[in-house]
Short mmCIF file of C-alpha atoms in Angstrom, two decimals:
data_model
loop_
_atom_site.label_atom_id
_atom_site.label_comp_id
_atom_site.label_asym_id
_atom_site.label_seq_id
_atom_site.Cartn_x
_atom_site.Cartn_y
_atom_site.Cartn_z
CA MET A 128 184.59 45.95 -92.78
CA LEU A 129 183.01 44.73 -89.55
CA ARG A 130 184.01 41.14 -88.77
CA VAL A 131 181.21 39.38 -86.89
CA ALA A 132 181.23 35.81 -85.56
CA ALA A 133 177.79 34.39 -84.79
CA ASP A 134 176.86 31.30 -82.80
CA LEU A 135 174.44 29.60 -85.18
CA THR A 136 173.91 26.38 -83.23
CA SER A 137 170.16 27.00 -83.64
CA PHE A 138 170.57 26.31 -87.38
CA LEU A 139 171.21 22.64 -86.60
CA THR A 140 167.76 21.92 -85.09
CA PRO A 141 164.20 22.53 -86.38
CA ARG A 142 163.94 26.31 -86.58
CA THR A 143 161.34 27.53 -84.14
CA GLY A 144 161.35 31.07 -82.68
CA VAL A 145 165.04 31.69 -82.02
CA GLY A 146 166.07 29.83 -85.17
CA VAL A 147 163.69 31.87 -87.35
CA PHE A 148 165.03 35.12 -85.87
CA ALA A 149 168.64 34.09 -86.41
CA THR A 150 167.91 32.87 -89.95
CA ARG A 151 166.27 36.12 -91.05
CA VAL A 152 169.00 38.31 -89.56
CA VAL A 153 171.81 36.16 -90.99
CA GLU A 154 170.19 36.34 -94.44
CA GLN A 155 170.30 40.12 -94.18
CA LEU A 156 173.86 40.28 -92.84
CA ALA A 157 175.14 37.87 -95.50
CA GLY A 158 174.04 40.26 -98.23
CA ARG A 159 175.78 43.34 -96.81
CA ASP A 160 179.10 44.67 -98.09
CA ASP A 161 180.05 46.24 -94.72
CA VAL A 162 179.88 43.00 -92.68
CA GLU A 163 182.01 39.89 -92.91
CA LEU A 164 180.04 37.14 -91.18
CA THR A 165 181.48 33.90 -89.79
CA ALA A 166 179.31 31.15 -88.29
CA PHE A 167 180.25 28.72 -85.54
CA ALA A 168 178.28 26.23 -83.47
CA VAL A 169 178.72 25.17 -79.86
CA THR A 170 177.93 21.50 -80.33
CA TRP A 171 179.65 18.15 -80.34
CA ARG A 172 176.80 16.06 -81.70
CA GLY A 173 176.23 18.40 -84.65
CA ARG A 174 179.87 18.70 -85.65
CA GLY A 175 180.45 18.88 -89.38
CA SER A 176 176.87 19.98 -90.15
CA LEU A 177 176.98 23.76 -90.03
CA ALA A 178 178.38 24.42 -93.51
CA GLY A 179 175.30 22.91 -95.11
CA ALA A 180 172.91 24.94 -92.96
CA VAL A 181 174.00 28.54 -93.50
CA PRO A 182 173.18 30.75 -96.50
CA PRO A 183 175.72 31.73 -99.18
CA GLY A 184 178.08 34.49 -98.15
CA VAL A 185 178.65 33.18 -94.62
CA ALA A 186 182.03 31.72 -93.73
CA VAL A 187 182.00 28.70 -91.42
CA VAL A 188 184.29 27.52 -88.64
CA ASP A 189 183.05 23.98 -88.05
CA ARG A 190 185.14 22.70 -85.15
CA PRO A 191 183.45 20.53 -82.51
CA LEU A 192 182.72 22.38 -79.27
CA PRO A 193 181.10 20.38 -76.43
CA ALA A 194 178.18 22.53 -75.29
CA ARG A 195 177.50 21.19 -71.80
CA PRO A 196 181.03 21.40 -70.30
CA LEU A 197 181.72 24.74 -71.97
CA ARG A 198 178.53 26.33 -70.66
CA GLU A 199 179.23 25.01 -67.18
CA ALA A 200 182.67 26.63 -67.36
CA TRP A 201 181.31 29.90 -68.76
CA LYS A 202 178.83 30.24 -65.89
CA ARG A 203 181.71 30.32 -63.41
CA ALA A 204 184.69 31.80 -65.22
CA ASP A 205 185.78 33.90 -68.17
CA HIS A 206 187.55 31.05 -69.89
CA PRO A 207 188.05 29.22 -72.10
CA ARG A 208 187.73 32.00 -74.63
CA ILE A 209 186.14 31.13 -77.95
CA ASP A 210 188.81 32.91 -80.00
CA PRO A 211 191.27 30.00 -80.36
CA TRP A 212 188.47 28.01 -82.07
CA ILE A 213 187.05 30.71 -84.32
CA GLY A 214 189.89 33.18 -84.88
CA ARG A 215 189.94 36.95 -84.36
CA HIS A 216 186.81 39.02 -84.94
CA ASP A 217 185.52 42.48 -84.05
CA VAL A 218 182.29 41.16 -82.51
CA VAL A 219 181.06 37.81 -81.23
CA TRP A 220 177.25 37.58 -81.26
CA GLY A 221 175.12 35.04 -79.42
CA PRO A 222 171.62 35.09 -80.98
CA ASN A 223 170.34 32.56 -78.43
CA PHE A 224 170.99 34.07 -74.96
CA VAL A 225 174.59 32.86 -74.63
CA VAL A 226 177.73 34.67 -75.79
CA PRO A 227 181.04 33.03 -74.89
CA PRO A 228 184.12 34.70 -73.39
CA THR A 229 186.07 36.49 -76.09
CA ALA A 230 188.71 39.15 -76.61
CA ALA A 231 186.34 40.78 -79.10
CA ALA A 232 183.30 42.89 -78.31
CA ALA A 233 180.37 40.69 -77.25
CA VAL A 234 176.62 40.98 -77.86
CA ALA A 235 173.97 38.54 -76.58
CA THR A 236 170.34 38.47 -77.70
CA VAL A 237 168.06 37.83 -74.73
CA HIS A 238 164.63 36.90 -76.05
CA ASP A 239 162.81 36.74 -72.72
CA LEU A 240 163.32 36.00 -69.02
CA THR A 241 161.18 32.89 -68.72
CA PRO A 242 163.74 31.11 -66.46
CA LEU A 243 163.50 33.94 -63.92
CA ARG A 244 159.87 34.99 -64.27
CA PHE A 245 158.35 31.54 -64.76
CA PRO A 246 160.96 28.91 -63.80
CA GLN A 247 158.24 26.27 -63.71
CA LEU A 248 157.84 26.82 -67.46
CA ALA A 249 161.55 26.39 -68.24
CA ASN A 250 163.67 23.31 -68.86
CA ARG A 251 167.14 22.40 -67.63
CA ALA A 252 168.98 24.12 -70.47
CA THR A 253 167.09 27.41 -70.26
CA LEU A 254 167.31 27.55 -66.46
CA ALA A 255 171.07 28.07 -66.94
CA TYR A 256 170.61 31.22 -69.05
CA PRO A 257 170.40 33.86 -66.26
CA ALA A 258 173.77 32.84 -64.80
CA LEU A 259 175.35 32.84 -68.27
CA ILE A 260 173.88 36.26 -69.08
CA ARG A 261 175.05 37.77 -65.79
CA ARG A 262 178.55 36.43 -66.31
CA ALA A 263 178.66 37.78 -69.86
CA VAL A 264 177.53 41.22 -68.66
CA ARG A 265 180.29 41.23 -66.05
CA ARG A 266 182.73 40.57 -68.88
CA GLY A 267 181.39 43.63 -70.68
CA ALA A 268 178.84 42.13 -73.06
CA TRP A 269 176.04 44.21 -74.51
CA ILE A 270 172.47 42.87 -74.47
CA HIS A 271 170.02 43.04 -77.36
CA THR A 272 166.34 42.40 -76.62
CA PRO A 273 163.47 42.08 -79.12
CA SER A 274 161.18 44.45 -77.22
CA ALA A 275 161.15 47.32 -74.75
CA PHE A 276 159.27 44.99 -72.41
CA VAL A 277 162.21 42.56 -72.22
CA ARG A 278 164.72 45.41 -72.08
CA ASP A 279 163.04 46.74 -68.95
CA GLU A 280 162.94 43.24 -67.44
CA VAL A 281 166.65 42.67 -68.12
CA VAL A 282 167.53 45.97 -66.46
CA ALA A 283 165.32 45.29 -63.43
CA GLU A 284 165.86 41.55 -62.93
CA LEU A 285 169.49 41.12 -63.99
CA HIS A 286 170.67 44.57 -62.86
CA VAL A 287 172.25 45.38 -66.19
CA PRO A 288 173.13 49.07 -66.77
CA PRO A 289 170.32 50.53 -68.91
CA ASP A 290 172.73 52.00 -71.46
CA ARG A 291 174.03 48.52 -72.29
CA VAL A 292 170.62 47.01 -73.12
CA VAL A 293 169.22 47.86 -76.55
CA ALA A 294 165.71 46.94 -77.73
CA ILE A 295 165.44 46.16 -81.45
CA HIS A 296 162.22 44.67 -82.79
CA HIS A 297 162.20 41.61 -85.02
CA GLY A 298 160.96 41.89 -88.57
CA VAL A 299 158.41 39.89 -90.51
CA LEU A 300 158.47 38.63 -94.09
CA PRO A 301 156.45 40.77 -96.55
CA ALA A 302 152.97 39.82 -97.67
CA GLU A 303 154.21 38.33 -100.94
CA ALA A 304 155.97 35.63 -98.90
CA ALA A 305 152.64 34.40 -97.50
CA GLY A 306 151.76 30.77 -98.13
CA ASP A 307 149.11 29.09 -100.23
CA PRO A 308 145.81 29.00 -98.29
CA ALA A 309 144.45 26.06 -100.29
CA ARG A 310 147.50 24.01 -99.34
CA GLY A 311 147.02 25.02 -95.72
CA ARG A 312 143.42 23.82 -95.73
CA ARG A 313 144.49 20.50 -97.20
CA LEU A 314 147.04 20.08 -94.42
CA ALA A 315 144.40 20.98 -91.84
CA GLY A 316 141.89 18.58 -93.32
CA GLY A 317 139.14 21.20 -93.43
CA ASP A 318 138.22 24.67 -94.66
CA ARG A 319 137.60 26.41 -91.30
CA TYR A 320 140.15 26.11 -88.57
CA VAL A 321 141.71 27.93 -85.65
CA LEU A 322 145.50 27.67 -85.86
CA ALA A 323 148.24 27.72 -83.24
CA VAL A 324 151.91 27.17 -84.14
CA GLY A 325 154.79 26.60 -81.76
CA THR A 326 156.71 24.12 -79.66
CA VAL A 327 154.41 22.35 -77.21
CA GLU A 328 155.72 23.88 -73.99
CA PRO A 329 153.95 25.23 -70.90
CA ARG A 330 154.60 28.87 -71.82
CA LYS A 331 152.38 28.51 -74.90
CA ASP A 332 149.39 27.40 -72.75
CA LEU A 333 147.82 25.21 -75.42
CA PRO A 334 145.56 23.43 -72.87
CA THR A 335 143.66 26.70 -72.39
CA LEU A 336 143.19 26.94 -76.15
CA VAL A 337 141.86 23.37 -76.24
CA ARG A 338 139.27 24.26 -73.58
CA ALA A 339 138.26 27.40 -75.49
CA PHE A 340 137.96 25.48 -78.74
CA ASP A 341 135.87 22.77 -77.08
CA ALA A 342 133.29 25.41 -76.15
CA LEU A 343 133.25 26.81 -79.69
CA ALA A 344 133.11 23.40 -81.37
CA ALA A 345 129.84 22.58 -79.66
CA ARG A 346 128.20 25.42 -81.63
CA ASP A 347 130.17 25.15 -84.86
CA PRO A 348 130.30 21.61 -86.29
CA GLU A 349 132.63 22.57 -89.16
CA LEU A 350 135.31 24.23 -87.06
CA ARG A 351 138.67 22.54 -86.40
CA LEU A 352 141.62 23.35 -84.17
CA VAL A 353 145.04 22.80 -85.74
CA ILE A 354 148.14 22.73 -83.54
CA ALA A 355 151.45 22.63 -85.42
CA GLY A 356 154.83 22.43 -83.77
CA PRO A 357 157.26 19.92 -82.26
CA ASP A 358 156.64 18.21 -78.96
CA GLY A 359 158.31 19.84 -75.96
CA TRP A 360 158.06 19.59 -72.21
CA GLY A 361 154.37 20.57 -72.29
CA THR A 362 153.23 17.54 -74.27
CA ASP A 363 151.74 15.70 -71.29
CA ALA A 364 149.57 18.66 -70.27
CA LEU A 365 148.31 19.07 -73.84
CA ALA A 366 147.55 15.35 -74.08
CA ALA A 367 145.59 15.52 -70.82
CA ALA A 368 143.57 18.50 -72.10
CA LEU A 369 142.81 16.66 -75.33
CA ASP A 370 141.69 13.57 -73.42
CA ARG A 371 139.14 15.70 -71.57
CA ALA A 372 137.89 17.48 -74.71
CA ARG A 373 134.47 16.44 -75.99
CA HIS A 374 135.46 17.39 -79.54
CA ARG A 375 138.87 15.78 -79.57
CA ASP A 376 138.14 14.33 -83.01
CA ARG A 377 138.30 17.83 -84.53
CA VAL A 378 141.70 18.73 -83.04
CA VAL A 379 144.53 18.14 -85.52
CA ARG A 380 148.08 17.69 -84.16
CA LEU A 381 150.61 18.08 -86.95
CA GLY A 382 153.89 18.11 -85.05
CA TRP A 383 156.83 19.94 -86.61
CA VAL A 384 156.08 21.36 -90.06
CA SER A 385 158.36 22.83 -92.71
CA ASP A 386 158.55 26.58 -93.20
CA GLY A 387 156.47 26.30 -96.38
CA ASP A 388 153.78 24.22 -94.67
CA ARG A 389 153.70 26.59 -91.71
CA ARG A 390 153.14 29.60 -93.96
CA ALA A 391 150.43 27.72 -95.87
CA LEU A 392 148.66 26.78 -92.64
CA VAL A 393 148.74 30.39 -91.51
CA ALA A 394 147.39 31.68 -94.83
CA GLY A 395 144.49 29.23 -94.79
CA ALA A 396 143.41 29.74 -91.18
CA ALA A 397 140.10 31.32 -90.25
CA VAL A 398 141.82 32.82 -87.19
CA TYR A 399 145.28 32.59 -85.67
CA CYS A 400 145.39 32.11 -81.90
CA PHE A 401 148.34 32.94 -79.63
CA PRO A 402 147.36 31.94 -76.08
CA SER A 403 150.76 32.38 -74.39
CA VAL A 404 151.44 32.93 -70.71
CA TYR A 405 154.54 35.03 -71.39
CA GLU A 406 156.30 36.33 -74.52
CA GLY A 407 159.35 38.43 -75.22
CA PHE A 408 158.12 39.41 -78.69
CA GLY A 409 155.47 37.48 -80.61
CA LEU A 410 156.49 36.85 -84.22
CA PRO A 411 153.73 34.33 -85.15
CA PRO A 412 150.89 36.86 -84.73
CA LEU A 413 152.71 39.31 -87.02
CA GLU A 414 153.14 36.61 -89.66
CA ALA A 415 149.39 35.96 -89.51
CA MET A 416 148.60 39.67 -89.78
CA THR A 417 150.82 39.95 -92.84
CA ALA A 418 148.91 37.08 -94.46
CA GLY A 419 145.59 38.83 -93.82
CA VAL A 420 144.53 36.43 -91.07
CA PRO A 421 142.83 37.84 -87.94
CA VAL A 422 144.64 37.27 -84.65
CA VAL A 423 143.41 36.58 -81.13
CA ALA A 424 146.15 36.65 -78.49
CA THR A 425 146.69 37.04 -74.77
CA ARG A 426 148.04 40.14 -73.07
CA ALA A 427 151.23 38.26 -72.30
CA GLY A 428 154.53 40.08 -71.85
CA ALA A 429 155.48 42.01 -74.99
CA VAL A 430 152.43 40.96 -77.04
CA PRO A 431 150.49 44.23 -76.49
CA GLU A 432 153.61 46.24 -77.40
CA VAL A 433 154.15 44.25 -80.59
CA CYS A 434 150.56 43.65 -81.77
CA ARG A 435 149.09 46.97 -80.66
CA ASP A 436 145.55 47.23 -82.09
CA GLY A 437 146.23 44.62 -84.78
CA ALA A 438 144.95 41.74 -82.62
CA ASP A 439 142.10 41.09 -80.22
CA LEU A 440 143.76 40.68 -76.81
CA VAL A 441 142.36 38.75 -73.83
CA PRO A 442 143.60 37.97 -70.31
CA VAL A 443 146.13 35.19 -69.86
CA GLY A 444 144.74 31.78 -68.90
CA ASP A 445 141.05 32.64 -69.37
CA PRO A 446 139.40 30.04 -71.68
CA ASP A 447 136.02 31.79 -71.59
CA ALA A 448 137.48 35.12 -72.73
CA LEU A 449 139.53 33.34 -75.37
CA ALA A 450 136.46 31.48 -76.67
CA ALA A 451 134.42 34.70 -76.78
CA ALA A 452 137.11 36.56 -78.74
CA LEU A 453 137.52 33.70 -81.21
CA ASP A 454 133.76 33.45 -81.65
CA ARG A 455 133.46 37.16 -82.42
CA VAL A 456 136.15 36.98 -85.09
CA LEU A 457 134.55 33.89 -86.62
CA THR A 458 130.97 35.23 -86.66
CA ASP A 459 131.18 39.03 -86.99
CA ALA A 460 132.33 39.75 -90.55
CA GLY A 461 132.62 43.50 -90.03
CA HIS A 462 134.78 43.11 -86.96
CA ARG A 463 136.92 40.54 -88.73
CA ASP A 464 137.52 42.84 -91.70
CA ARG A 465 138.50 45.75 -89.45
CA LEU A 466 140.84 43.53 -87.44
CA VAL A 467 142.52 42.23 -90.61
CA ALA A 468 143.05 45.78 -91.89
CA ARG A 469 144.56 46.94 -88.60
CA GLY A 470 146.75 43.85 -88.48
CA ARG A 471 148.16 44.45 -91.94
CA ALA A 472 148.98 48.06 -91.00
CA VAL A 473 150.75 47.00 -87.80
CA ALA A 474 152.76 44.21 -89.46
CA ALA A 475 153.92 46.54 -92.25
CA GLY A 476 156.01 48.39 -89.68
CA TYR A 477 158.26 45.38 -88.97
CA ARG A 478 161.02 44.75 -91.52
CA TRP A 479 164.01 42.43 -91.20
CA GLU A 480 166.11 45.00 -93.07
CA ASP A 481 165.50 47.45 -90.22
CA THR A 482 166.34 44.79 -87.64
CA ALA A 483 169.66 44.03 -89.34
CA ASP A 484 170.52 47.73 -89.71
CA ALA A 485 169.92 48.35 -86.02
CA LEU A 486 171.91 45.27 -84.99
CA VAL A 487 174.88 46.36 -87.09
CA ASP A 488 174.67 49.77 -85.38
CA LEU A 489 174.74 47.96 -82.03
CA PHE A 490 177.70 45.85 -83.09
CA ARG A 491 179.60 49.02 -84.00
CA ARG A 492 178.74 50.64 -80.67
CA ALA A 493 180.02 47.56 -78.89
CA THR A 494 183.34 47.68 -80.74
CA GLU A 495 183.75 51.40 -80.07
CA ASP A 496 183.02 50.80 -76.37
CA GLY A 497 185.92 48.38 -76.12
#
């Protein structure tokens, strides 16, 4: 039996990208008979909340751990170790960039290198990640990345030995988990809409999407743009773009939505748009492909690796190219049908079961290395 302790602090906040990844993997690990999974959270404010957030089959150590002072200490030293709080395990896994000092084998999931590649797009918390990752690697931690693109960046930018960085793709829920399109259209307030989902942060480049939509809306009076996701540190830029938009009245801001509402919005969309500046994977486009929704995305980071020919790809930050690609999907039925078929085929190759299997293999390698 492999005893794994996982930092599931991301379960205590609205589950955007990292939280969705951790949730799906934990669901898989909790159902295995060769893994004994224990959850902990590095938080003071959220103390006492973790037991109600994890799925059945996961043990919980719910002791308060003050995140800010601990992370400051872990950037500079290999103590305090996490073991006195959580007990002895074979592996300690950090699904969200940070794995604490431990006597066990250590694995950290590094989703992207935004703080190094685009520091202007990062916030205070994420700017600390590179130092924490480097320190963990010096302690002997292994690194998991969601794509070969990020693996190569970690090796080049953080100087991690290539044999200690393992790329394992995320999965995607099967087609039968897709939402109700009629419900999605009700939430959107209309039958035809372009959808974008994600935290409003600079890396998502939603202002460029607003400019592209504004050009389309002038020719298509029924079309709406729906943006779903919590406010982040890109809210001001999005608000400024909306203020300049001539068709602001047809842009719907929904804020954070539940998992069921998000899947319904995706299922009901005329096209899903992913206009990012930089991505370490790109799960939302795959979810749209699985639901039979055509995808237009930028050639940002790992997106071409992940989406392959299942999406129409355009240059980063080009509203004219984005508008042209969206317009083609919306007006050319033959192209749309071909894109949907290719998208379904691509998405079928990503399964959370495979992700969990490969992670368990990595955990075992890490224990054997020690």
